[in-house]
């Protein structure tokens, strides 16, 4: 069965071109022109992934994403944005988006990011709802948890804690933190991280990784506690507790 994509883009030329390209790539696409239509369509039939333009009249892409996340919908979201400032991209991640592409974009980059999102979009226990116990649970089976530098992760449940504080992470943030924790003390270069997280190296000019690392630090760091994710200039990143 082909993957289903809901595309929301108010620019008709971009919407038609991207719908055609996605269809030729093998996706089953539903294209709408605004956020209201996008929400209505999601409520009728949940797609495998959403592609949302940030700047739409009325209900924009950020608002669509916030509504879905508030409803507990964890469908992967790829944002299309003409806003290039880091703060604008962080706003999208803060709304619950999993990734973004800056306009004007190469359609092959869109394909690569969608493939990466869909690969990671496996169901988890959190999708079933239910109450969560306070604090990190103890291991029920050997090897279930990953732990380093005071960070504890349950990959099966897709939950993470620093000490007793649970971290609210997007799908991509979780994958990035899991990679760093699993390789604690090892400097991971940019190309390795891009390949493991996105399945595609976006090149030395991309700021995508730096944005995600910065946002992950905001959620991970605590006043008075040591910073855990360190930048090794010209190489990459490492998780360690100094």
PDB file of C-alpha atoms in Angstrom, residues 37-219:
ATOM      1  CA  UNK A  37      -9.314  22.020   5.392  1.00  0.00           C
ATOM      2  CA  UNK A  38      -6.231  20.216   6.676  1.00  0.00           C
ATOM      3  CA  UNK A  39      -7.717  19.653  10.125  1.00  0.00           C
ATOM      4  CA  UNK A  40     -11.031  18.529   8.658  1.00  0.00           C
ATOM      5  CA  UNK A  41      -9.263  16.041   6.394  1.00  0.00           C
ATOM      6  CA  UNK A  42      -7.128  14.631   9.219  1.00  0.00           C
ATOM      7  CA  UNK A  43     -10.238  14.099  11.314  1.00  0.00           C
ATOM      8  CA  UNK A  44     -11.899  12.264   8.424  1.00  0.00           C
ATOM      9  CA  UNK A  45      -8.935  10.040   7.586  1.00  0.00           C
ATOM     10  CA  UNK A  46      -5.547  10.169   9.280  1.00  0.00           C
ATOM     11  CA  UNK A  47      -2.666  10.216   6.757  1.00  0.00           C
ATOM     12  CA  UNK A  48       0.725   8.590   7.244  1.00  0.00           C
ATOM     13  CA  UNK A  49       2.451  11.987   7.162  1.00  0.00           C
ATOM     14  CA  UNK A  50       1.504  15.669   6.866  1.00  0.00           C
ATOM     15  CA  UNK A  51       3.274  18.337   4.833  1.00  0.00           C
ATOM     16  CA  UNK A  52       2.201  21.753   6.116  1.00  0.00           C
ATOM     17  CA  UNK A  53       3.034  25.208   4.836  1.00  0.00           C
ATOM     18  CA  UNK A  54       3.750  27.504   7.775  1.00  0.00           C
ATOM     19  CA  UNK A  55       2.279  30.680   6.284  1.00  0.00           C
ATOM     20  CA  UNK A  56      -1.349  30.037   5.373  1.00  0.00           C
ATOM     21  CA  UNK A  57      -4.279  32.451   5.796  1.00  0.00           C
ATOM     22  CA  UNK A  58      -6.584  31.871   8.746  1.00  0.00           C
ATOM     23  CA  UNK A  59      -5.332  28.728  10.453  1.00  0.00           C
ATOM     24  CA  UNK A  60      -1.643  28.395   9.585  1.00  0.00           C
ATOM     25  CA  UNK A  61       0.595  25.328   9.668  1.00  0.00           C
ATOM     26  CA  UNK A  62       1.831  25.985  13.206  1.00  0.00           C
ATOM     27  CA  UNK A  63      -1.731  26.154  14.516  1.00  0.00           C
ATOM     28  CA  UNK A  64      -2.650  22.942  12.695  1.00  0.00           C
ATOM     29  CA  UNK A  65       0.311  21.201  14.300  1.00  0.00           C
ATOM     30  CA  UNK A  66      -0.525  22.529  17.780  1.00  0.00           C
ATOM     31  CA  UNK A  67      -4.136  21.355  17.495  1.00  0.00           C
ATOM     32  CA  UNK A  68      -3.121  17.862  16.393  1.00  0.00           C
ATOM     33  CA  UNK A  69      -0.531  17.495  19.154  1.00  0.00           C
ATOM     34  CA  UNK A  70      -3.026  18.740  21.754  1.00  0.00           C
ATOM     35  CA  UNK A  71      -5.408  16.039  20.530  1.00  0.00           C
ATOM     36  CA  UNK A  72      -2.689  13.433  21.011  1.00  0.00           C
ATOM     37  CA  UNK A  73      -2.171  12.920  17.284  1.00  0.00           C
ATOM     38  CA  UNK A  74       1.487  11.974  16.717  1.00  0.00           C
ATOM     39  CA  UNK A  75       1.360  11.755  12.918  1.00  0.00           C
ATOM     40  CA  UNK A  76       4.738  12.939  11.543  1.00  0.00           C
ATOM     41  CA  UNK A  77       4.697  16.558  10.345  1.00  0.00           C
ATOM     42  CA  UNK A  78       7.052  18.115   7.797  1.00  0.00           C
ATOM     43  CA  UNK A  79       6.851  21.911   7.690  1.00  0.00           C
ATOM     44  CA  UNK A  80       7.405  24.000   4.556  1.00  0.00           C
ATOM     45  CA  UNK A  81       8.633  27.466   5.454  1.00  0.00           C
ATOM     46  CA  UNK A  82       9.982  30.553   3.745  1.00  0.00           C
ATOM     47  CA  UNK A  83      11.192  31.799   7.149  1.00  0.00           C
ATOM     48  CA  UNK A  84      14.921  31.239   7.404  1.00  0.00           C
ATOM     49  CA  UNK A  85      15.723  32.588  10.880  1.00  0.00           C
ATOM     50  CA  UNK A  86      16.586  30.005  13.512  1.00  0.00           C
ATOM     51  CA  UNK A  87      13.906  31.371  15.865  1.00  0.00           C
ATOM     52  CA  UNK A  88      11.252  30.803  13.201  1.00  0.00           C
ATOM     53  CA  UNK A  89      12.343  27.212  12.686  1.00  0.00           C
ATOM     54  CA  UNK A  90      12.354  26.631  16.438  1.00  0.00           C
ATOM     55  CA  UNK A  91       8.762  27.916  16.557  1.00  0.00           C
ATOM     56  CA  UNK A  92       7.807  25.116  14.204  1.00  0.00           C
ATOM     57  CA  UNK A  93       9.560  22.498  16.314  1.00  0.00           C
ATOM     58  CA  UNK A  94       7.976  23.974  19.432  1.00  0.00           C
ATOM     59  CA  UNK A  95       4.558  23.531  17.825  1.00  0.00           C
ATOM     60  CA  UNK A  96       5.287  19.822  17.517  1.00  0.00           C
ATOM     61  CA  UNK A  97       6.643  19.520  13.974  1.00  0.00           C
ATOM     62  CA  UNK A  98       9.138  16.738  13.329  1.00  0.00           C
ATOM     63  CA  UNK A  99      11.143  18.373  10.548  1.00  0.00           C
ATOM     64  CA  UNK A 100      11.107  21.309   8.140  1.00  0.00           C
ATOM     65  CA  UNK A 101      12.209  22.309   4.642  1.00  0.00           C
ATOM     66  CA  UNK A 102      13.040  25.900   3.731  1.00  0.00           C
ATOM     67  CA  UNK A 103      11.594  27.379   0.536  1.00  0.00           C
ATOM     68  CA  UNK A 104      12.686  27.349  -2.221  1.00  0.00           C
ATOM     69  CA  UNK A 105      13.383  23.657  -1.817  1.00  0.00           C
ATOM     70  CA  UNK A 106      14.647  20.797  -3.932  1.00  0.00           C
ATOM     71  CA  UNK A 107      11.911  18.181  -4.250  1.00  0.00           C
ATOM     72  CA  UNK A 108      14.497  15.443  -3.694  1.00  0.00           C
ATOM     73  CA  UNK A 109      15.141  16.923  -0.246  1.00  0.00           C
ATOM     74  CA  UNK A 110      11.415  16.741   0.507  1.00  0.00           C
ATOM     75  CA  UNK A 111      11.406  13.084  -0.568  1.00  0.00           C
ATOM     76  CA  UNK A 112      14.434  12.328   1.633  1.00  0.00           C
ATOM     77  CA  UNK A 113      12.918  13.936   4.702  1.00  0.00           C
ATOM     78  CA  UNK A 114       9.585  12.167   4.173  1.00  0.00           C
ATOM     79  CA  UNK A 115      11.337   8.810   3.866  1.00  0.00           C
ATOM     80  CA  UNK A 116      13.189   9.470   7.121  1.00  0.00           C
ATOM     81  CA  UNK A 117      10.003  10.474   8.959  1.00  0.00           C
ATOM     82  CA  UNK A 118       8.109   7.441   7.711  1.00  0.00           C
ATOM     83  CA  UNK A 119      10.928   5.079   8.689  1.00  0.00           C
ATOM     84  CA  UNK A 120      10.751   6.357  12.245  1.00  0.00           C
ATOM     85  CA  UNK A 121       6.950   6.487  12.427  1.00  0.00           C
ATOM     86  CA  UNK A 122       6.538   3.169  14.152  1.00  0.00           C
ATOM     87  CA  UNK A 123       3.723   2.795  16.683  1.00  0.00           C
ATOM     88  CA  UNK A 124       4.716   3.104  20.314  1.00  0.00           C
ATOM     89  CA  UNK A 125       2.979   2.362  23.621  1.00  0.00           C
ATOM     90  CA  UNK A 126       2.359   6.076  24.076  1.00  0.00           C
ATOM     91  CA  UNK A 127      -0.095   6.016  21.187  1.00  0.00           C
ATOM     92  CA  UNK A 128      -2.486   3.979  23.289  1.00  0.00           C
ATOM     93  CA  UNK A 129      -2.887   6.697  25.895  1.00  0.00           C
ATOM     94  CA  UNK A 130      -3.245   5.924  29.569  1.00  0.00           C
ATOM     95  CA  UNK A 131      -1.671   7.376  32.676  1.00  0.00           C
ATOM     96  CA  UNK A 132       2.086   7.468  33.114  1.00  0.00           C
ATOM     97  CA  UNK A 133       3.892   6.865  36.352  1.00  0.00           C
ATOM     98  CA  UNK A 134       5.914   9.735  37.756  1.00  0.00           C
ATOM     99  CA  UNK A 135       9.677   9.422  37.301  1.00  0.00           C
ATOM    100  CA  UNK A 136      11.599   6.942  35.189  1.00  0.00           C
ATOM    101  CA  UNK A 137      10.412   3.334  35.561  1.00  0.00           C
ATOM    102  CA  UNK A 138      12.882   0.620  36.401  1.00  0.00           C
ATOM    103  CA  UNK A 139      13.849  -1.969  33.792  1.00  0.00           C
ATOM    104  CA  UNK A 140      11.330  -4.753  33.287  1.00  0.00           C
ATOM    105  CA  UNK A 141      13.534  -6.645  30.835  1.00  0.00           C
ATOM    106  CA  UNK A 142      17.318  -6.532  30.372  1.00  0.00           C
ATOM    107  CA  UNK A 143      18.488  -4.112  27.722  1.00  0.00           C
ATOM    108  CA  UNK A 144      15.230  -2.215  27.501  1.00  0.00           C
ATOM    109  CA  UNK A 145      16.675   1.090  28.719  1.00  0.00           C
ATOM    110  CA  UNK A 146      19.531   3.242  27.449  1.00  0.00           C
ATOM    111  CA  UNK A 147      21.271   5.399  30.057  1.00  0.00           C
ATOM    112  CA  UNK A 148      24.231   7.778  30.180  1.00  0.00           C
ATOM    113  CA  UNK A 149      25.218  11.029  31.930  1.00  0.00           C
ATOM    114  CA  UNK A 150      22.047  11.068  34.017  1.00  0.00           C
ATOM    115  CA  UNK A 151      19.775  10.640  30.989  1.00  0.00           C
ATOM    116  CA  UNK A 152      17.546   7.580  30.895  1.00  0.00           C
ATOM    117  CA  UNK A 153      15.633   6.494  27.779  1.00  0.00           C
ATOM    118  CA  UNK A 154      13.041   3.842  27.035  1.00  0.00           C
ATOM    119  CA  UNK A 155      13.172   3.385  23.235  1.00  0.00           C
ATOM    120  CA  UNK A 156      10.188   1.036  23.201  1.00  0.00           C
ATOM    121  CA  UNK A 157       7.924   3.547  24.927  1.00  0.00           C
ATOM    122  CA  UNK A 158       9.763   6.507  23.356  1.00  0.00           C
ATOM    123  CA  UNK A 159      10.156   8.221  26.735  1.00  0.00           C
ATOM    124  CA  UNK A 160      13.193  10.003  28.181  1.00  0.00           C
ATOM    125  CA  UNK A 161      14.194  11.537  31.517  1.00  0.00           C
ATOM    126  CA  UNK A 162      16.971  13.634  32.944  1.00  0.00           C
ATOM    127  CA  UNK A 163      17.031  12.565  36.555  1.00  0.00           C
ATOM    128  CA  UNK A 164      13.390  12.458  37.640  1.00  0.00           C
ATOM    129  CA  UNK A 165      12.214  15.014  35.062  1.00  0.00           C
ATOM    130  CA  UNK A 166      10.549  13.577  31.979  1.00  0.00           C
ATOM    131  CA  UNK A 167      11.456  15.285  28.705  1.00  0.00           C
ATOM    132  CA  UNK A 168       8.766  16.184  26.190  1.00  0.00           C
ATOM    133  CA  UNK A 169      10.485  15.450  22.879  1.00  0.00           C
ATOM    134  CA  UNK A 170       9.392  15.422  19.272  1.00  0.00           C
ATOM    135  CA  UNK A 171      10.111  12.301  17.239  1.00  0.00           C
ATOM    136  CA  UNK A 172      13.288  13.751  15.715  1.00  0.00           C
ATOM    137  CA  UNK A 173      14.536  15.101  19.050  1.00  0.00           C
ATOM    138  CA  UNK A 174      14.054  11.671  20.610  1.00  0.00           C
ATOM    139  CA  UNK A 175      15.971   9.965  17.801  1.00  0.00           C
ATOM    140  CA  UNK A 176      18.821  12.472  18.108  1.00  0.00           C
ATOM    141  CA  UNK A 177      19.058  12.148  21.883  1.00  0.00           C
ATOM    142  CA  UNK A 178      18.929   8.337  21.653  1.00  0.00           C
ATOM    143  CA  UNK A 179      21.836   8.398  19.194  1.00  0.00           C
ATOM    144  CA  UNK A 180      23.905  10.652  21.458  1.00  0.00           C
ATOM    145  CA  UNK A 181      23.113   8.693  24.636  1.00  0.00           C
ATOM    146  CA  UNK A 182      23.874   5.391  22.921  1.00  0.00           C
ATOM    147  CA  UNK A 183      27.262   6.785  21.892  1.00  0.00           C
ATOM    148  CA  UNK A 184      28.020   8.781  25.055  1.00  0.00           C
ATOM    149  CA  UNK A 185      31.612  10.027  25.125  1.00  0.00           C
ATOM    150  CA  UNK A 186      32.032   9.466  21.381  1.00  0.00           C
ATOM    151  CA  UNK A 187      32.235  12.490  19.072  1.00  0.00           C
ATOM    152  CA  UNK A 188      29.749  11.935  16.255  1.00  0.00           C
ATOM    153  CA  UNK A 189      30.483  13.899  13.092  1.00  0.00           C
ATOM    154  CA  UNK A 190      27.800  15.791  11.200  1.00  0.00           C
ATOM    155  CA  UNK A 191      27.551  13.346   8.299  1.00  0.00           C
ATOM    156  CA  UNK A 192      27.117  10.369  10.640  1.00  0.00           C
ATOM    157  CA  UNK A 193      24.307  12.087  12.522  1.00  0.00           C
ATOM    158  CA  UNK A 194      22.565  13.172   9.316  1.00  0.00           C
ATOM    159  CA  UNK A 195      22.793   9.639   7.948  1.00  0.00           C
ATOM    160  CA  UNK A 196      21.510   7.989  11.139  1.00  0.00           C
ATOM    161  CA  UNK A 197      18.694  10.458  11.846  1.00  0.00           C
ATOM    162  CA  UNK A 198      17.577  11.687   8.431  1.00  0.00           C
ATOM    163  CA  UNK A 199      19.066   9.060   6.136  1.00  0.00           C
ATOM    164  CA  UNK A 200      20.484  11.857   4.013  1.00  0.00           C
ATOM    165  CA  UNK A 201      23.455  14.225   4.353  1.00  0.00           C
ATOM    166  CA  UNK A 202      22.221  17.745   3.615  1.00  0.00           C
ATOM    167  CA  UNK A 203      25.750  19.074   3.230  1.00  0.00           C
ATOM    168  CA  UNK A 204      27.997  21.476   5.147  1.00  0.00           C
ATOM    169  CA  UNK A 205      25.768  24.482   4.457  1.00  0.00           C
ATOM    170  CA  UNK A 206      22.713  23.019   6.209  1.00  0.00           C
ATOM    171  CA  UNK A 207      21.761  24.462   9.608  1.00  0.00           C
ATOM    172  CA  UNK A 208      19.194  21.731  10.229  1.00  0.00           C
ATOM    173  CA  UNK A 209      21.300  19.766  12.723  1.00  0.00           C
ATOM    174  CA  UNK A 210      22.396  22.857  14.661  1.00  0.00           C
ATOM    175  CA  UNK A 211      18.766  23.912  15.078  1.00  0.00           C
ATOM    176  CA  UNK A 212      17.756  20.519  16.466  1.00  0.00           C
ATOM    177  CA  UNK A 213      20.751  20.335  18.797  1.00  0.00           C
ATOM    178  CA  UNK A 214      19.986  23.827  20.092  1.00  0.00           C
ATOM    179  CA  UNK A 215      16.363  22.986  20.708  1.00  0.00           C
ATOM    180  CA  UNK A 216      17.248  19.676  22.378  1.00  0.00           C
ATOM    181  CA  UNK A 217      19.647  21.518  24.687  1.00  0.00           C
ATOM    182  CA  UNK A 218      16.850  23.854  25.759  1.00  0.00           C
ATOM    183  CA  UNK A 219      14.788  20.880  26.867  1.00  0.00           C
TER     184      UNK A 219
END
